[in-house]
Short mmCIF file of C-alpha atoms in Angstrom, two decimals:
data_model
loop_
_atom_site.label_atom_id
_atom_site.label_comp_id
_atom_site.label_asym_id
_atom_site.label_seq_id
_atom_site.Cartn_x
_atom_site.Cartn_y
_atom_site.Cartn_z
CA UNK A 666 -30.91 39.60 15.15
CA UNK A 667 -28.61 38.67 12.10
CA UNK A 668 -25.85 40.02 14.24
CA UNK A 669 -26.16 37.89 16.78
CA UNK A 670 -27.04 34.48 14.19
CA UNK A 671 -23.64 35.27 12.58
CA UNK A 672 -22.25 35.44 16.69
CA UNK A 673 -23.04 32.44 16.75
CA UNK A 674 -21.71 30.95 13.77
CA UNK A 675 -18.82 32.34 14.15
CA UNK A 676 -18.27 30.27 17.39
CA UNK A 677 -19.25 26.97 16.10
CA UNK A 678 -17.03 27.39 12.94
CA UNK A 679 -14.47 28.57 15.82
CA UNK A 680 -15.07 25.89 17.98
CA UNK A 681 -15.20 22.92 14.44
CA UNK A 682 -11.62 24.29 13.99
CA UNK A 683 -10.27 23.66 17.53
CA UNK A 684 -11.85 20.51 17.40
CA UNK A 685 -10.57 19.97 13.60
CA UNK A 686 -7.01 21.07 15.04
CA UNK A 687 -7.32 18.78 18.09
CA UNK A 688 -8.32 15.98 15.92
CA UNK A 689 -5.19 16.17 13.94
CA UNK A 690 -2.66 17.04 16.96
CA UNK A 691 -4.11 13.93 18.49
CA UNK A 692 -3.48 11.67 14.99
CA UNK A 693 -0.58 13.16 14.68
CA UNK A 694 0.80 12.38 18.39
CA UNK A 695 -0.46 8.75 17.79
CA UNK A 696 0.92 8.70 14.42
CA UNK A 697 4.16 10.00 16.20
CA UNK A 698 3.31 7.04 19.00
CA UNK A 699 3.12 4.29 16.52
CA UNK A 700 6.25 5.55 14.90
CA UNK A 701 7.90 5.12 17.64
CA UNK A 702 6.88 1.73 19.05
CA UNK A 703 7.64 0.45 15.90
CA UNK A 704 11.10 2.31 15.43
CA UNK A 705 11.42 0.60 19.18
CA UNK A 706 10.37 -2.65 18.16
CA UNK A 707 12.43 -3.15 14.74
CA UNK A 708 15.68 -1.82 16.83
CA UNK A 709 15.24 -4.73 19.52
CA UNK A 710 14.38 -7.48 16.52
CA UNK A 711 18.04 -6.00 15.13
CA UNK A 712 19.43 -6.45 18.70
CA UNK A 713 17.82 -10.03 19.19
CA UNK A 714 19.08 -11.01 15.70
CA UNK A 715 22.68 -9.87 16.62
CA UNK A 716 22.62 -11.51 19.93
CA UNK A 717 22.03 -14.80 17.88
CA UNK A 718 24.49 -13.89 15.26
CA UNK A 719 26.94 -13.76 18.63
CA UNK A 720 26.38 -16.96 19.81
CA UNK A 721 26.73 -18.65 16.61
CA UNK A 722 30.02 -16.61 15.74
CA UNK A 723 31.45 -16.91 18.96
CA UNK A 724 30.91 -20.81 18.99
CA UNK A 725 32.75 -20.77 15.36
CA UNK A 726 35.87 -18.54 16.84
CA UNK A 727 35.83 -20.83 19.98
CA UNK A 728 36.11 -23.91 17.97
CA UNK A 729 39.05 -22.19 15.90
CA UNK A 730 40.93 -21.17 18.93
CA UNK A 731 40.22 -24.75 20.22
CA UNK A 732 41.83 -26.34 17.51
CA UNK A 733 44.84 -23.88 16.99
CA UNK A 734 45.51 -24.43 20.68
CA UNK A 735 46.04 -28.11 20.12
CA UNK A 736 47.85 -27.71 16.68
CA UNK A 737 50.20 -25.75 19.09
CA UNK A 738 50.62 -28.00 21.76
CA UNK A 739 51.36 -31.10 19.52
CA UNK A 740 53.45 -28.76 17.37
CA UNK A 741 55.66 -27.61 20.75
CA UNK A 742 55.64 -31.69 21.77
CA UNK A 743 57.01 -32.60 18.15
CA UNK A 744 59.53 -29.51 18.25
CA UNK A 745 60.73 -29.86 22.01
CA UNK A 746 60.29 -34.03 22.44
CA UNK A 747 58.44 -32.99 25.69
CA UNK A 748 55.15 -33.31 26.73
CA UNK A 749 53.46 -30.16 27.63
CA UNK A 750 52.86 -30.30 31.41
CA UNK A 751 49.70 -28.84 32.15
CA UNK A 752 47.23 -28.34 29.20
CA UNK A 753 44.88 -25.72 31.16
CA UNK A 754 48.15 -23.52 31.50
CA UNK A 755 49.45 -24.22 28.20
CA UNK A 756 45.89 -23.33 26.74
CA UNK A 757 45.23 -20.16 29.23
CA UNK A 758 48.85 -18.98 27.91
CA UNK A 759 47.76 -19.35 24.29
CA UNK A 760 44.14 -18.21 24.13
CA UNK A 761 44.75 -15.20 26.50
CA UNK A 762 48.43 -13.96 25.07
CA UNK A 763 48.78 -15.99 21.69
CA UNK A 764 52.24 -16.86 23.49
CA UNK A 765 54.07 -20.54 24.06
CA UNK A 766 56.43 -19.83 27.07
CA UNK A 767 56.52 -16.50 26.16
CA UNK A 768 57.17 -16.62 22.58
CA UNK A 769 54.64 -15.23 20.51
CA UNK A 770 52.86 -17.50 17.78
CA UNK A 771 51.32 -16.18 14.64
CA UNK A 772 48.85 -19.29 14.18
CA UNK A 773 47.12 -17.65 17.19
CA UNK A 774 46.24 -14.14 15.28
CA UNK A 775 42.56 -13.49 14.96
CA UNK A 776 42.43 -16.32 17.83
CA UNK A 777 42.99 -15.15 21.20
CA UNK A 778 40.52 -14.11 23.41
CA UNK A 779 41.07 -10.06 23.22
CA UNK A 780 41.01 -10.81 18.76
CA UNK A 781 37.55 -12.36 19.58
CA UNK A 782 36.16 -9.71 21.82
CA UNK A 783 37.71 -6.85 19.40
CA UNK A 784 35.86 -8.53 16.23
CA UNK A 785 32.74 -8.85 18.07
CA UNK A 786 32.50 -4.75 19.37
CA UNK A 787 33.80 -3.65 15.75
CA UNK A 788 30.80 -5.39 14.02
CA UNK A 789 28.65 -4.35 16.78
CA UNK A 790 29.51 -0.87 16.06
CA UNK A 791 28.52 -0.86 12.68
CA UNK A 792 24.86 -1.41 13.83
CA UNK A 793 25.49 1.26 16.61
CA UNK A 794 25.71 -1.36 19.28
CA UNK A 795 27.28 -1.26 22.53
CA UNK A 796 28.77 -5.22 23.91
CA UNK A 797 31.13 -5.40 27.20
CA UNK A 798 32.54 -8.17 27.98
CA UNK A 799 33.18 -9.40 31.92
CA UNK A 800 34.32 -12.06 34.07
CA UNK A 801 35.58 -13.75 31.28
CA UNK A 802 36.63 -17.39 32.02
CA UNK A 803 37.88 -20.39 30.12
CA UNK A 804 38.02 -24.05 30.70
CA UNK A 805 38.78 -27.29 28.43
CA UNK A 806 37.91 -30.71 29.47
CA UNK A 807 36.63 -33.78 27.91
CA UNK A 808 33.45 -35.91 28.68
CA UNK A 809 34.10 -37.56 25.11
CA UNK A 810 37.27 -39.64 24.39
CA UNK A 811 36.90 -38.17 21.07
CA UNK A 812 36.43 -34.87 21.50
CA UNK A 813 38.05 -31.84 23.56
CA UNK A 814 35.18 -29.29 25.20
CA UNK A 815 36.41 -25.68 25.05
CA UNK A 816 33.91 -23.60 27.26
CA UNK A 817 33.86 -19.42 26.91
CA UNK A 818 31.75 -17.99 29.72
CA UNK A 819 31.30 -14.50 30.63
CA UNK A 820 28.98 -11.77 31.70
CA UNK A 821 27.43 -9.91 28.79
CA UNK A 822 25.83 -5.86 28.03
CA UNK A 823 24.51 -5.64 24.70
CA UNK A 824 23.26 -1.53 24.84
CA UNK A 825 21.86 0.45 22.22
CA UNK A 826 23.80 3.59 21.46
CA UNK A 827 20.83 5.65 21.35
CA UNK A 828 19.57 4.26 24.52
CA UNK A 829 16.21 2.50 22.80
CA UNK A 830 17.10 -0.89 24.26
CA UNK A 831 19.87 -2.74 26.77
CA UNK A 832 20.17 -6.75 27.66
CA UNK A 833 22.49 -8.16 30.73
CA UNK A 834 22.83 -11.82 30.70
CA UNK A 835 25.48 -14.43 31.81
CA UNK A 836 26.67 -16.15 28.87
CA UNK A 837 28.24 -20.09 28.07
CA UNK A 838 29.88 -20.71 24.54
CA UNK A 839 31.03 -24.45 23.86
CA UNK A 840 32.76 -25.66 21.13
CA UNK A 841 33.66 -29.31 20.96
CA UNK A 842 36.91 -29.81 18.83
CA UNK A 843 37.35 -33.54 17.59
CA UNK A 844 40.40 -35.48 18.23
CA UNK A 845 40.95 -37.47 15.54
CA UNK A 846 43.42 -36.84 12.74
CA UNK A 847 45.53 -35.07 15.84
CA UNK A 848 49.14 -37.39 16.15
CA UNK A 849 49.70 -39.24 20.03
CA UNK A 850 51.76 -37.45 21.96
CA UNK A 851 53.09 -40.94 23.31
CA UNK A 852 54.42 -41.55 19.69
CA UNK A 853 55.95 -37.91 19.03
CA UNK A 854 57.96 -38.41 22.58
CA UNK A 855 59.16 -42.16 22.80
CA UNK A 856 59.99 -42.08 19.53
CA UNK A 857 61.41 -39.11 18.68
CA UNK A 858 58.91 -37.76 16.05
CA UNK A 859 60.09 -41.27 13.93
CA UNK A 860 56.62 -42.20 14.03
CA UNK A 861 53.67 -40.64 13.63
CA UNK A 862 50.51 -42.15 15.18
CA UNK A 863 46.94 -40.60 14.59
CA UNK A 864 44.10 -40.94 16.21
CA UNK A 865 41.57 -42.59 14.55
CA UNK A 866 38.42 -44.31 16.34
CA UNK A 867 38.20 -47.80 15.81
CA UNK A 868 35.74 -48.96 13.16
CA UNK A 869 35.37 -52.96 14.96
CA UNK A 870 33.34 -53.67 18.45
CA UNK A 871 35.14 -55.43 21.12
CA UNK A 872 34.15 -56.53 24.68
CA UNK A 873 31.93 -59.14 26.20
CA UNK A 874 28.62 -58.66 24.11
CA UNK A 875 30.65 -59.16 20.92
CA UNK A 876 32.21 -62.72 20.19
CA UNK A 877 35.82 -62.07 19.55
CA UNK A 878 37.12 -62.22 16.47
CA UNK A 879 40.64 -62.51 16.14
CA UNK A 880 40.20 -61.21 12.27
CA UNK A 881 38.88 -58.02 13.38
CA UNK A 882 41.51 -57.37 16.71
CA UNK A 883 44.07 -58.21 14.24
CA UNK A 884 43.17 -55.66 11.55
CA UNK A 885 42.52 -53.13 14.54
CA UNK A 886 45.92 -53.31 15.86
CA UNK A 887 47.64 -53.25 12.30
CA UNK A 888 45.44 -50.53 11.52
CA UNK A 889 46.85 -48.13 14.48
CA UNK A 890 43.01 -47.94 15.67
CA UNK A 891 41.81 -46.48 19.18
CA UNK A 892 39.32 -48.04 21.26
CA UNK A 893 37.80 -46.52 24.28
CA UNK A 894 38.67 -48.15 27.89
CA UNK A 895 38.61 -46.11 31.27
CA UNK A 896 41.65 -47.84 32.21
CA UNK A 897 43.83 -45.72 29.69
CA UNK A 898 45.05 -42.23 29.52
CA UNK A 899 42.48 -39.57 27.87
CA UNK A 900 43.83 -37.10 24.47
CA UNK A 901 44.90 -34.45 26.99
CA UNK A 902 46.31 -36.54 29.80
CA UNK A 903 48.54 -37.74 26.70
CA UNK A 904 49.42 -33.66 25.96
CA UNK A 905 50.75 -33.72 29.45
CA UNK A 906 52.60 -37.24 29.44
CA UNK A 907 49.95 -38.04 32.21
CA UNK A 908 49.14 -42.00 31.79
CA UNK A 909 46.84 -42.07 34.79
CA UNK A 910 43.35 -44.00 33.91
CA UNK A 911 40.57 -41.66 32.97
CA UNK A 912 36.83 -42.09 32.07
CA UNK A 913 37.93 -41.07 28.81
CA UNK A 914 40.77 -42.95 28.04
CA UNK A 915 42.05 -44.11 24.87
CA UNK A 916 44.14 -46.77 23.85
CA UNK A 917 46.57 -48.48 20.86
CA UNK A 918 48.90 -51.30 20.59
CA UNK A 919 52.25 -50.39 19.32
CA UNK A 920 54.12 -52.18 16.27
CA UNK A 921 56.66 -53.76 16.78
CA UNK A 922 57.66 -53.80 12.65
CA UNK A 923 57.30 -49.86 12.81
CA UNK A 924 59.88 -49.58 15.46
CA UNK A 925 62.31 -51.73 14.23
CA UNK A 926 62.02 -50.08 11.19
CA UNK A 927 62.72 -46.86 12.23
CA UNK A 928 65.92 -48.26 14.21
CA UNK A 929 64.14 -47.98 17.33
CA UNK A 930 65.03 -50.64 20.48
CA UNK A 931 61.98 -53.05 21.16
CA UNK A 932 61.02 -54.75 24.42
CA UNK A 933 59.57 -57.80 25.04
CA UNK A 934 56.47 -56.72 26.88
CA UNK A 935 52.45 -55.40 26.78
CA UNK A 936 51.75 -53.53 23.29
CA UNK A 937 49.08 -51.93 24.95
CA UNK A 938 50.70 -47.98 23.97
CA UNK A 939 50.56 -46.53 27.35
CA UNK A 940 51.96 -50.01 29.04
CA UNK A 941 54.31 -50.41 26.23
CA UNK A 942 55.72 -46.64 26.49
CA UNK A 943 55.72 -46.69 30.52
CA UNK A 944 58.05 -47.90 33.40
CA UNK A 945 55.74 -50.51 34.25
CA UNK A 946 55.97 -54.37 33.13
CA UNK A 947 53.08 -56.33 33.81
CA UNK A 948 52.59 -59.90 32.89
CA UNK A 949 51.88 -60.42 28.89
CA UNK A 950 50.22 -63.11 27.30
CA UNK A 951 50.21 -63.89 23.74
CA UNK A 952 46.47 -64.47 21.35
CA UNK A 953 45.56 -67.46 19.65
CA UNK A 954 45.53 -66.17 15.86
CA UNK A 955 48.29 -63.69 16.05
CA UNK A 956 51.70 -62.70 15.44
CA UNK A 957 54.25 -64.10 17.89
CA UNK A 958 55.56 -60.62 18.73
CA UNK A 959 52.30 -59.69 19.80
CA UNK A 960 51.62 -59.44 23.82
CA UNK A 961 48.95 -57.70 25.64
CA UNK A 962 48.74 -57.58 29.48
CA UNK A 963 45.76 -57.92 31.83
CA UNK A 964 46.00 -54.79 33.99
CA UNK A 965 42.60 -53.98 34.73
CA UNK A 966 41.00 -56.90 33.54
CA UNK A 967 42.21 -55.99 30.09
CA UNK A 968 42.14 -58.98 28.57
CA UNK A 969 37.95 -59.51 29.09
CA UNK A 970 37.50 -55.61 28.34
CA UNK A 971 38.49 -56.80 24.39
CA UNK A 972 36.76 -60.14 24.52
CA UNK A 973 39.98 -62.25 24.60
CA UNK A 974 38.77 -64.54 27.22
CA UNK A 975 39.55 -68.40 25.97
CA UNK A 976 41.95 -67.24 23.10
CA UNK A 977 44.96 -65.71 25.07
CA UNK A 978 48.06 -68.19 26.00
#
C-alpha cells in the first residue's frame, strides 16, 4: 500500500515539474516574444526618425545646391558678358556633374546630386541602414517673382540591414531659394559688369487701389527697387537674356546718372530696364514730379499698372 501512495506521488511531483518546466518555457518564449516586438518596434521608430531626418537634410542640401547653381550662373554671366542660354541645362550640367561647359567648379563640392546621395547612404550606414536612390529627376521653376523653386524627386528604399523592416515610397524635396541680393543679369551684360544692380523687392505699393504718389515712385526708381508686373521678364528668363513677359516678371527703371557715370552711351527712350536694354522703342512719356531725363512707356498698359494715370505728359 505505501508502495503504491509513494507511485503516486512520484507522478504528481513528476507531472508539477513538467508543468513547472512548461510554465517557464512558455514565459520564457513570450518573454523572448516581447523582446522581440519591441526590438522590432524601437528599430522602425529609428527608421521613421531617419526618414524625417532625410527630408529635412535633403531640403537643406537642395536649397544649397539651389543657390550655388545661381551664384554660378551669374558668376559665368559677369565672367563671359553672356547670358546663359538655357537655365534648366545650365542647372542639370551643374547639379549632376559640378561642371560649367565642361569645366569643373569647386563651389559645387559637397553639392551635386551624386555628393548628396553619397552623404545620405554614409550616415545611413552608421545606423545599419540600407537607402537607394531611383529615377532621380530635377526641375527649377518659379511661381514666385521672388523666389526660384528647386524640386528633387525620386523613388526611395529605406531597408534594414538585418532585414527587421523596409519602406518604398516616391519622394518630392523643394527648396525655394530667394532672389534677392542676386545682381540682374540685364545690368552685368549691357553694361559690362560697370554696374551692379540687385534685386531688391520694392518696399512702396503702386497700381490702381493706391493713389499715386510721385514721392514714393520717385524714391523707388532712385532706389534701384523691383516691382512685380506680368508684363516683364521673370529672375531666370533674365539668366537666359529671355525678355519675354512672364507671370512672374520683374521690373526696374534704369539711371540715367549711373550710366553716364560709368562712361556708358544713354538713349533717349523708356527706363523701364527690359525696354530700356532691348531693341524695341516704344513711345515714352515723361511724369509730373520728376526728373526731365526720366521716361517710361505704356506697353502693356504700363502706365495704369503703376498708378500714373493723370500725372504723365
Amino acid at each position: 500500500m505505501k508502495r503504491i501512495i509513494l507511485k503516486k506521488r512520484g507522478q504528481i511531483f513528476s507531472l508539477i515539474a513538467v508543468a513547472i518546466v512548461a510554465l517557464l518555457f512558455l514565459t520564457f518564449q513570450a518573454n523572448n516574444l516581447v523582446q522581440e516586438r519591441y526590438t522590432v518596434k524601437t528599430r522602425i521608430s529609428t527608421m521613421e526618425g531617419y526618414l524625417h531626418s532625410l527630408e529635412n537634410n535633403l531640403e537643406r542640401q537642395i536649397f544649397i545646391s539651389g543657390f550655388r547653381v545661381i551664384f554660378l550662373a551669374e558668376d559665368e554671366i559677369a565672367s563671359t558678358g553672356e547670358f546663359i542660354g538655357s537655365f534648366d541645362d545650365f542647372f542639370e550640367e551643374a547639379f549632376n556633374n559640378g561642371t560649367v561647359n565642361g569645366i569643373e567648379k569647386e563651389i559645387m563640392a559637397g553639392a551635386t546630386k551624386d555628393d548628396l546621395i553619397n552623404s545620405i547612404n554614409e550616415k545611413a550606414n552608421k545606423i545599419n541602414i540600407h537607402v537607394t536612390f531611383s529615377n532621380v529627376s530635377t526641375v527649377a521653376f518659379q511661381e514666385d517673382p521672388w523666389f526660384t523653386t528647386f524640386v528633387f524627386s525620386f523613388n526611395l528604399t529605406v531597408e534594414d540591414l538585418s532585414g527587421l523592416a523596409k519602406w518604398d515610397r516616391f519622394q518630392v524635396i523643394e527648396a525655394r531659394v530667394p532672389i534677392e541680393g542676386f545682381e540682374d543679369p540685364l545690368f552685368l551684360v549691357n553694361t559690362n559688369a560697370m554696374i551692379s544692380r540687385r534685386f531688391n523687392q520694392s518696399i512702396y505699393s503702386f497700381g490702381n487701389e493706391t493713389a499715386f504718389d510721385v514721392g514714393d515712385f520717385e524714391s523707388h526708381v532712385a532706389g534701384g527697387y523691383y516691382f512685380n508686373n506680368p508684363s516683364a521678364p521673370s529672375f531666370l528668363n533674365r539668366l537666359e537674356g529671355n525678355l519675354s513677359s512672364n507671370d512672374q516678371g520683374i521690373e526696374s527703371f534704369v539711371i540715367i546718372s549711373d550710366l553716364i557715370g560709368q562712361g556708358i552711351p544713354s538713349s533717349t527712350k523708356s527706363m523701364t530696364d527690359h525696354i530700356y536694354f532691348s531693341s524695341n522703342n516704344p513711345s515714352h512719356f515723361g511724369v509730373v514730379g520728376m526728373s526731365s531725363w526720366f521716361r517710361i512707356d505704356d506697353e502693356s498698359n504700363r502706365l495704369n499698372y503703376y498708378g500714373i494715370n493723370d500725372t504723365f505728359i
